[in-house]
Short mmCIF file of C-alpha atoms in Angstrom, two decimals:
data_model
loop_
_atom_site.label_atom_id
_atom_site.label_comp_id
_atom_site.label_asym_id
_atom_site.label_seq_id
_atom_site.Cartn_x
_atom_site.Cartn_y
_atom_site.Cartn_z
CA MET A 252 0.11 0.25 0.17
CA THR A 253 1.45 3.56 -0.97
CA CYS A 254 2.04 6.41 1.69
CA GLU A 255 -0.64 8.99 2.32
CA LEU A 256 -1.43 10.98 5.18
CA ILE A 257 -5.30 11.18 5.52
CA GLY A 258 -6.24 13.44 8.12
CA LEU A 259 -9.03 12.36 10.84
CA SER A 260 -11.54 14.03 13.10
CA SER A 261 -12.75 12.11 16.21
CA VAL A 262 -16.66 11.59 16.05
CA GLY A 263 -17.08 13.83 19.10
CA ASP A 264 -16.12 14.35 22.47
CA CYS A 265 -19.52 13.94 24.08
CA THR A 266 -20.88 11.04 21.51
CA PRO A 267 -20.87 7.69 23.31
CA ASN A 268 -18.91 5.22 21.10
CA GLN A 269 -19.92 2.21 22.33
CA GLY A 270 -17.53 -0.47 21.73
CA GLY A 271 -17.70 -4.55 21.03
CA ILE A 272 -19.36 -6.58 18.78
CA ILE A 273 -22.54 -8.24 18.92
CA LYS A 274 -22.82 -10.96 16.04
CA SER A 275 -20.39 -12.69 13.89
CA PHE A 276 -20.83 -14.63 10.34
CA ALA A 277 -18.12 -17.05 9.38
CA THR A 278 -16.93 -18.91 6.28
CA LYS A 279 -14.08 -20.96 5.19
CA LEU A 280 -11.71 -18.79 2.85
CA SER A 281 -11.58 -21.11 0.26
CA ASN A 282 -15.72 -20.76 -0.23
CA ILE A 283 -14.76 -16.92 -1.17
CA THR A 284 -14.03 -17.11 -4.97
CA SER A 285 -14.08 -13.26 -5.17
CA ALA A 286 -14.98 -10.13 -3.25
CA THR A 287 -16.42 -6.96 -4.90
CA ILE A 288 -15.05 -3.67 -3.73
CA THR A 289 -17.10 -0.25 -4.04
CA ALA A 290 -15.84 3.11 -2.74
CA GLY A 291 -13.44 1.34 -1.04
CA VAL A 292 -15.98 -1.04 0.89
CA ILE A 293 -16.66 -4.85 0.04
CA SER A 294 -20.31 -4.73 -1.26
CA ASN A 295 -20.39 -8.44 -2.86
CA PHE A 296 -19.19 -11.74 -2.23
CA THR A 297 -19.35 -14.60 -4.89
CA MET A 298 -19.23 -17.63 -3.03
CA SER A 299 -18.49 -21.22 -4.27
CA SER A 300 -21.98 -22.47 -3.39
CA THR A 301 -24.66 -21.21 -1.60
CA GLY A 302 -25.49 -21.34 2.52
CA LEU A 303 -22.00 -21.11 3.23
CA TRP A 304 -21.80 -18.46 6.22
CA GLU A 305 -22.53 -19.58 9.74
CA GLU A 306 -23.97 -17.26 11.77
CA TYR A 307 -22.63 -17.00 15.43
CA GLU A 308 -24.64 -15.21 18.28
CA TYR A 309 -22.37 -14.94 21.62
CA ASP A 310 -23.30 -13.57 24.84
CA LYS A 311 -24.20 -10.06 25.11
CA ASP A 312 -22.06 -9.39 28.32
CA GLY A 313 -19.73 -6.98 27.50
CA THR A 314 -16.86 -9.57 26.74
CA ALA A 315 -16.80 -10.30 22.98
CA ASN A 316 -14.65 -7.83 21.03
CA PHE A 317 -12.04 -7.51 18.30
CA THR A 318 -8.74 -6.12 18.39
CA GLN A 319 -6.23 -4.86 15.58
CA PRO A 320 -2.89 -3.66 17.33
CA GLY A 321 -0.50 -2.62 14.63
CA ALA A 322 3.39 -3.94 15.51
CA LEU A 323 6.63 -2.47 14.17
CA ASN A 324 9.74 -4.95 14.40
CA ASN A 325 12.45 -2.66 13.18
CA ASN A 326 10.88 -1.83 10.14
CA ARG A 327 8.50 -4.58 9.47
CA PHE A 328 4.74 -3.49 9.99
CA THR A 329 2.39 -6.30 10.90
CA VAL A 330 -1.29 -6.39 12.47
CA GLU A 331 -2.38 -8.99 14.86
CA GLN A 332 -5.93 -9.52 14.42
CA THR A 333 -7.83 -11.25 17.13
CA ALA A 334 -11.55 -11.67 18.14
CA PHE A 335 -12.85 -13.22 21.22
CA LEU A 336 -16.36 -14.53 21.33
CA LYS A 337 -18.20 -16.41 24.45
CA PHE A 338 -20.83 -18.71 24.33
CA GLY A 339 -22.48 -19.65 27.76
CA GLY A 340 -22.80 -23.23 28.81
CA LEU A 341 -21.15 -26.43 27.62
CA SER A 342 -22.87 -29.36 25.67
CA GLN A 343 -21.76 -32.11 23.02
CA ALA A 344 -23.08 -29.54 20.42
CA TYR A 345 -20.77 -26.83 21.60
CA LEU A 346 -17.84 -29.21 21.88
CA ASP A 347 -18.84 -30.74 18.60
CA ALA A 348 -18.35 -27.27 16.99
CA ALA A 349 -14.89 -26.61 18.56
CA ASN A 350 -13.35 -29.83 17.64
CA LYS A 351 -14.51 -28.83 13.75
CA ALA A 352 -13.63 -25.12 14.16
CA ALA A 353 -10.34 -25.89 15.24
CA ALA A 354 -9.18 -27.93 12.34
CA CYS A 355 -10.09 -25.16 9.84
CA CYS A 356 -6.73 -23.44 8.44
CA ASP A 357 -8.04 -20.51 6.96
CA THR A 358 -11.35 -18.69 8.29
CA VAL A 359 -13.19 -15.56 7.10
CA TRP A 360 -15.53 -13.26 9.77
CA ILE A 361 -17.79 -10.71 9.40
CA HIS A 362 -18.03 -9.32 12.73
CA VAL A 363 -20.69 -6.62 13.33
CA LEU A 364 -19.66 -3.72 15.82
CA SER A 365 -21.84 -2.08 18.11
CA ASN A 366 -21.97 1.02 15.90
CA GLY A 367 -23.05 -1.02 13.02
CA THR A 368 -19.92 -1.15 11.01
CA ARG A 369 -18.89 -4.34 9.86
CA VAL A 370 -15.52 -5.61 9.55
CA VAL A 371 -13.96 -8.55 7.54
CA GLN A 372 -11.37 -10.49 9.74
CA GLY A 373 -9.45 -13.24 7.69
CA PHE A 374 -7.94 -11.43 4.69
CA GLU A 375 -5.34 -9.04 3.29
CA TYR A 376 -6.90 -5.70 2.81
CA LEU A 377 -8.61 -5.50 -0.75
CA THR A 378 -8.06 -2.27 -2.67
CA ALA A 379 -9.46 -3.75 -5.53
CA THR A 380 -12.45 -6.57 -6.57
CA GLY A 381 -10.88 -9.63 -6.67
CA ALA A 382 -10.10 -12.90 -5.00
CA PRO A 383 -8.94 -12.32 -1.35
CA THR A 384 -5.61 -13.60 -0.04
CA GLY A 385 -5.75 -14.66 3.57
CA THR A 386 -3.81 -12.99 6.48
CA ILE A 387 -0.06 -13.52 5.14
CA ASN A 388 1.89 -13.87 8.00
CA ARG A 389 -0.30 -16.31 10.20
CA ARG A 390 -3.65 -17.81 8.85
CA THR A 391 -6.68 -17.04 10.43
CA ARG A 392 -7.69 -19.55 12.86
CA ILE A 393 -10.09 -20.74 15.52
CA VAL A 394 -8.70 -21.34 19.07
CA PRO A 395 -11.53 -23.10 20.81
CA ASN A 396 -11.77 -23.03 25.15
CA ALA A 397 -14.04 -25.09 27.00
CA THR A 398 -14.14 -24.63 30.48
CA THR A 399 -16.59 -25.44 33.02
CA GLY A 400 -15.31 -22.75 35.59
CA THR A 401 -16.26 -23.33 39.10
CA SER A 402 -19.48 -23.09 40.77
CA ASN A 403 -19.32 -19.61 41.52
CA GLU A 404 -18.72 -19.06 37.71
CA GLU A 405 -19.94 -19.87 34.41
CA SER A 406 -19.26 -22.95 31.80
CA ARG A 407 -18.79 -21.52 28.48
CA LEU A 408 -17.29 -22.05 25.20
CA GLU A 409 -14.89 -19.50 24.01
CA PHE A 410 -13.69 -18.58 20.55
CA VAL A 411 -10.55 -16.96 20.09
CA ILE A 412 -10.10 -16.25 16.39
CA ALA A 413 -6.35 -14.90 15.52
CA GLY A 414 -4.53 -14.09 12.36
CA ASN A 415 -1.28 -12.17 11.69
CA ALA A 416 -1.75 -9.64 8.76
CA ASN A 417 0.21 -6.88 7.02
CA SER A 418 -2.80 -4.77 6.81
CA PHE A 419 -5.89 -3.84 8.92
CA THR A 420 -9.51 -5.41 7.75
CA ASN A 421 -11.58 -4.26 4.89
CA THR A 422 -15.31 -3.48 6.19
CA THR A 423 -18.44 -4.52 4.33
CA SER A 424 -21.76 -2.94 3.61
CA LEU A 425 -23.59 -6.23 3.39
CA THR A 426 -26.33 -6.76 5.87
CA ASP A 427 -27.28 -9.46 7.85
CA SER A 428 -29.94 -10.66 5.70
CA ALA A 429 -27.73 -10.20 2.56
CA ILE A 430 -24.92 -12.57 4.09
CA LEU A 431 -27.35 -15.03 5.05
CA ALA A 432 -28.68 -15.13 1.62
CA LEU A 433 -25.41 -15.74 -0.24
CA MET B 189 -27.20 -6.75 -28.34
CA ALA B 190 -24.49 -7.38 -25.91
CA LYS B 191 -24.72 -10.21 -23.97
CA TYR B 192 -23.16 -11.58 -20.81
CA ARG B 193 -22.00 -15.14 -19.46
CA VAL B 194 -20.22 -16.72 -16.57
CA ARG B 195 -16.74 -17.66 -17.68
CA PRO B 196 -16.78 -21.32 -18.66
CA ASP B 197 -13.83 -22.06 -16.68
CA PHE B 198 -15.10 -20.73 -13.33
CA LEU B 199 -18.47 -22.32 -14.03
CA ALA B 200 -16.83 -25.59 -14.58
CA LYS B 201 -14.95 -25.56 -11.49
CA TYR B 202 -18.02 -23.79 -9.57
CA PRO B 203 -21.17 -24.99 -10.91
CA ASP B 204 -22.81 -24.12 -7.80
CA ALA B 205 -21.41 -20.46 -7.45
CA THR B 206 -24.04 -17.85 -5.94
CA THR B 207 -23.76 -14.12 -5.42
CA LEU B 208 -25.87 -11.02 -4.75
CA VAL B 209 -27.36 -8.91 -6.92
CA LYS B 210 -29.55 -5.49 -6.10
CA THR B 211 -33.26 -5.31 -6.45
CA PRO B 212 -34.70 -2.03 -7.62
CA GLU B 213 -36.03 -1.84 -4.17
CA GLY B 214 -32.62 -1.83 -2.85
CA ASN B 215 -32.64 -4.97 -1.25
CA TYR B 216 -30.30 -8.16 -2.16
CA ASP B 217 -31.17 -11.21 -4.10
CA SER B 218 -29.03 -14.26 -4.05
CA VAL B 219 -28.32 -15.34 -7.49
CA ALA B 220 -26.83 -18.95 -8.94
CA LEU B 221 -24.40 -18.22 -11.68
CA GLY B 222 -25.03 -21.65 -13.21
CA GLY B 223 -28.38 -20.08 -14.21
CA LYS B 224 -30.52 -22.95 -12.55
CA SER B 225 -32.53 -22.43 -9.27
CA MET B 226 -31.38 -24.29 -6.23
CA SER B 227 -33.35 -25.24 -2.81
CA VAL B 228 -31.03 -24.64 0.24
CA PRO B 229 -32.13 -26.12 3.68
CA VAL B 230 -31.57 -23.74 6.06
CA LYS B 231 -31.11 -25.20 9.77
CA ALA B 232 -33.24 -24.12 12.74
CA THR B 233 -32.00 -21.83 15.24
CA LYS B 234 -33.48 -20.76 18.98
CA ASP B 235 -35.62 -18.19 16.89
CA VAL B 236 -36.38 -19.58 13.63
CA PRO B 237 -37.23 -23.27 12.70
CA ALA B 238 -35.77 -24.80 9.96
CA TYR B 239 -36.73 -23.89 6.38
CA THR B 240 -35.63 -24.37 2.71
CA ARG B 241 -34.27 -21.29 0.98
CA GLU B 242 -34.88 -20.89 -3.07
CA VAL B 243 -31.98 -19.56 -4.94
CA ARG B 244 -32.67 -18.28 -8.35
CA GLY B 245 -31.03 -18.79 -11.64
CA ALA B 246 -29.13 -15.52 -12.64
CA THR B 247 -30.81 -13.96 -15.56
CA GLN B 248 -29.04 -11.82 -18.23
CA SER B 249 -29.66 -8.62 -16.37
CA ASP B 250 -28.44 -10.25 -13.32
CA LEU B 251 -25.20 -11.28 -15.21
CA GLU B 252 -25.01 -7.35 -16.80
CA TYR B 253 -25.58 -6.18 -13.32
CA LEU B 254 -22.70 -8.26 -12.15
CA TYR B 255 -20.44 -7.45 -15.02
CA LYS B 256 -21.06 -3.50 -14.42
CA GLU B 257 -20.53 -4.28 -10.89
CA GLY B 258 -16.77 -5.39 -11.66
CA ASN B 259 -17.45 -9.21 -11.08
CA PRO B 260 -14.38 -11.03 -12.39
CA HIS B 261 -16.25 -14.16 -13.13
CA ILE B 262 -18.64 -12.63 -15.65
CA GLU B 263 -17.69 -11.91 -19.32
CA GLN B 264 -19.12 -9.78 -22.01
CA VAL B 265 -19.95 -11.59 -25.33
CA ILE B 266 -20.09 -9.90 -28.55
CA GLU B 267 -22.50 -11.30 -30.73
CA THR B 268 -21.43 -11.46 -34.30
CA LYS B 269 -24.01 -12.01 -37.53
CA ALA B 270 -22.68 -14.57 -40.23
CA ILE B 271 -22.13 -12.73 -43.29
CA PRO B 272 -23.79 -14.50 -45.93
CA GLU B 273 -21.19 -15.89 -48.73
CA SER B 274 -21.71 -13.94 -52.07
CA LYS B 275 -22.88 -16.02 -54.95
#
């Protein structure tokens, strides 16, 4: 990506910029044959078949989040992309989902932020329409954690979705119903 | 008149490929690039029981929309009329 400095203004001192993510959708990278970019935003996906996006509705308890801290090692810039999702309870269905999720090598996630923005985790930033390339430095994988907790805590399944890229994520303009219609 | 088609090599590799087109009302409609409609079973969630979703086959106007959107899997086909041989 070429160097350019773009001035920014904060949304406003007193605007409550609520953080967190409220819902996510996931698919395997290999299911996406191309992503369409319109005015810098992903406006469409072409999928190898239909019904390949899965919806994840996790606990709304202030724990779900997605972070992209940049890092500089000498002159090498990278971005560690990490999402955290928590599903209350533990069951055979949860453990099945965890085992299968852990086996996926390259995954793509759309996280819906509390402010309505939708970020796409799992591939390098796209500036033009085309087939996406997975996160280059480390594949975006799911690390499930299943824990009973103690009797004072809650049992839960946690998904940590982590990858390492050369760039920050794209966003998408696709709605929930559009993603599920794909 | 210009016609549009899915690139044959892409279709051979992904015969069930799907994407979205925008309706005149501004909604999204999923279309199957192979041109044939497909039925997709949708799993039940805690809020919605299982149901079957229909994906219609892409029409010429869908392909034109996707071509103009820049979809790399669609190409324009220029029809040429055969010139009758002169006697």
